[in-house]
Short mmCIF file of C-alpha atoms in Angstrom, two decimals:
data_model
loop_
_atom_site.label_atom_id
_atom_site.label_comp_id
_atom_site.label_asym_id
_atom_site.label_seq_id
_atom_site.Cartn_x
_atom_site.Cartn_y
_atom_site.Cartn_z
CA MET A 1 -44.10 14.96 6.40
CA ALA A 2 -40.86 15.18 5.39
CA LYS A 3 -37.93 16.52 7.97
CA ARG A 4 -36.23 19.14 6.93
CA PRO A 5 -32.55 19.25 5.24
CA ILE A 6 -29.48 20.09 7.24
CA SER A 7 -26.49 21.71 5.54
CA LEU A 8 -23.19 19.62 5.95
CA GLU A 9 -21.53 22.87 6.94
CA THR A 10 -23.94 23.77 9.96
CA PRO A 11 -21.81 24.59 12.82
CA ILE A 12 -21.41 21.75 15.88
CA GLY A 13 -19.71 21.70 19.10
CA GLU A 14 -19.94 23.74 22.05
CA GLU A 15 -17.30 26.36 20.40
CA GLU A 16 -19.10 25.95 17.12
CA ASP A 17 -15.85 25.22 16.02
CA GLY A 18 -16.60 21.85 13.87
CA ARG A 19 -18.90 20.97 11.26
CA LEU A 20 -21.66 18.29 11.06
CA GLU A 21 -19.01 16.61 7.08
CA ASP A 22 -16.35 16.69 9.55
CA LEU A 23 -18.44 13.46 11.17
CA ILE A 24 -19.38 11.52 8.55
CA GLU A 25 -16.83 8.42 6.96
CA ASP A 26 -15.67 8.49 4.00
CA LYS A 27 -16.03 4.82 2.85
CA GLU A 28 -12.97 5.71 -0.11
CA MET A 29 -10.28 7.25 1.95
CA ILE A 30 -8.13 4.48 2.93
CA SER A 31 -6.99 4.54 6.94
CA PRO A 32 -2.92 5.09 7.84
CA GLN A 33 -3.27 1.59 9.08
CA ASP A 34 -4.00 0.11 5.68
CA ALA A 35 -1.84 2.75 4.10
CA ALA A 36 1.30 1.96 5.57
CA ILE A 37 1.04 -1.77 5.43
CA SER A 38 0.00 -1.64 2.05
CA SER A 39 3.24 0.91 1.53
CA ASN A 40 5.07 -2.41 2.96
CA MET A 41 3.49 -5.18 1.05
CA ALA A 42 4.79 -3.21 -1.85
CA LYS A 43 8.44 -3.19 -0.73
CA ARG A 44 7.91 -6.26 0.74
CA ILE A 45 6.94 -7.46 -2.93
CA GLN A 46 9.38 -6.06 -4.84
CA LYS A 47 12.18 -6.68 -2.48
CA VAL A 48 11.28 -10.82 -3.19
CA LEU A 49 10.46 -9.87 -7.01
CA SER A 50 13.96 -8.38 -7.09
CA THR A 51 15.26 -12.56 -6.35
CA LEU A 52 14.48 -13.42 -9.37
CA ASN A 53 16.01 -13.15 -12.68
CA GLU A 54 15.11 -10.36 -14.72
CA ARG A 55 13.19 -11.91 -17.26
CA GLU A 56 10.76 -14.09 -14.49
CA GLU A 57 10.84 -11.05 -12.37
CA LYS A 58 9.61 -8.81 -15.55
CA ILE A 59 7.08 -11.96 -16.74
CA LEU A 60 5.74 -12.27 -13.68
CA ARG A 61 4.37 -8.66 -12.97
CA MET A 62 3.11 -8.50 -16.33
CA ARG A 63 1.08 -11.23 -15.70
CA PHE A 64 0.19 -10.10 -12.37
CA GLY A 65 -0.53 -6.26 -13.04
CA ILE A 66 1.99 -5.46 -10.73
CA GLY A 67 3.42 -1.86 -11.40
CA GLU A 68 1.61 -2.21 -14.37
CA LYS A 69 -2.15 -1.03 -15.73
CA HIS A 70 -3.68 -3.76 -15.41
CA ASP A 71 -3.04 -7.88 -16.07
CA HIS A 72 -1.38 -9.41 -19.19
CA THR A 73 -2.02 -13.10 -21.05
CA LEU A 74 -0.43 -15.81 -21.81
CA ASP A 75 0.24 -14.31 -25.62
CA GLU A 76 0.60 -10.40 -24.95
CA VAL A 77 3.60 -11.56 -22.49
CA GLY A 78 4.83 -13.57 -24.91
CA GLN A 79 4.67 -10.95 -27.86
CA VAL A 80 6.39 -8.69 -25.69
CA PHE A 81 9.51 -11.49 -25.19
CA GLU A 82 7.99 -13.36 -28.79
CA LEU A 83 8.13 -16.49 -27.15
CA THR A 84 5.03 -18.71 -27.38
CA ARG A 85 2.41 -18.83 -24.83
CA GLU A 86 3.47 -21.88 -23.79
CA ARG A 87 6.55 -21.27 -23.20
CA ILE A 88 5.68 -18.37 -20.55
CA ARG A 89 3.66 -20.00 -18.49
CA GLN A 90 6.10 -22.30 -18.58
CA ILE A 91 8.70 -19.62 -16.87
CA GLU A 92 5.89 -17.95 -14.97
CA GLU A 93 5.79 -21.91 -12.98
CA LYS A 94 9.41 -21.92 -12.05
CA ALA A 95 9.39 -18.22 -10.97
CA LEU A 96 6.11 -18.88 -9.06
CA ARG A 97 7.39 -22.72 -6.84
CA LYS A 98 10.85 -19.95 -6.11
CA LEU A 99 8.78 -17.38 -4.84
CA LYS A 100 7.21 -20.82 -2.83
CA HIS A 101 10.69 -21.63 -1.30
CA SER A 102 11.33 -20.88 2.46
CA SER A 103 13.88 -18.43 1.78
CA ARG A 104 11.45 -16.27 -0.07
CA ALA A 105 8.31 -16.97 1.07
CA ASP A 106 9.25 -15.90 4.58
CA LYS A 107 9.89 -12.70 3.89
CA LEU A 108 5.48 -12.56 3.28
CA LYS A 109 4.05 -14.94 5.30
CA SER A 110 3.18 -11.73 7.50
CA PHE A 111 1.31 -10.55 5.01
CA ILE A 112 -1.28 -13.53 4.73
CA ASP A 113 -4.57 -13.87 6.64
CA THR A 114 -4.76 -16.98 8.50
#
């Protein structure tokens, strides 16, 4: 036997000042804590990337889709800079090596899950 459906607008509580829908978790909603962590991480990434030269920063942003709609291939980045895909790969590798240096990496370590 099927159960009768109930409206999400159904009042609940002793004062009936709440609604059933107020108790349903929104799985798509970002928690305030996660939003704060994400914002802090974005600021730190921006700060660390700004320590690179302009070309290295732009290449990493394009390759990893940071501040972009999507990430880009070596060929796509190469076309923008009028460089070969191999040269873009070399610049990317050098920039990532710089970011791994402790003076820069320490600023992001708190975001790495251990």
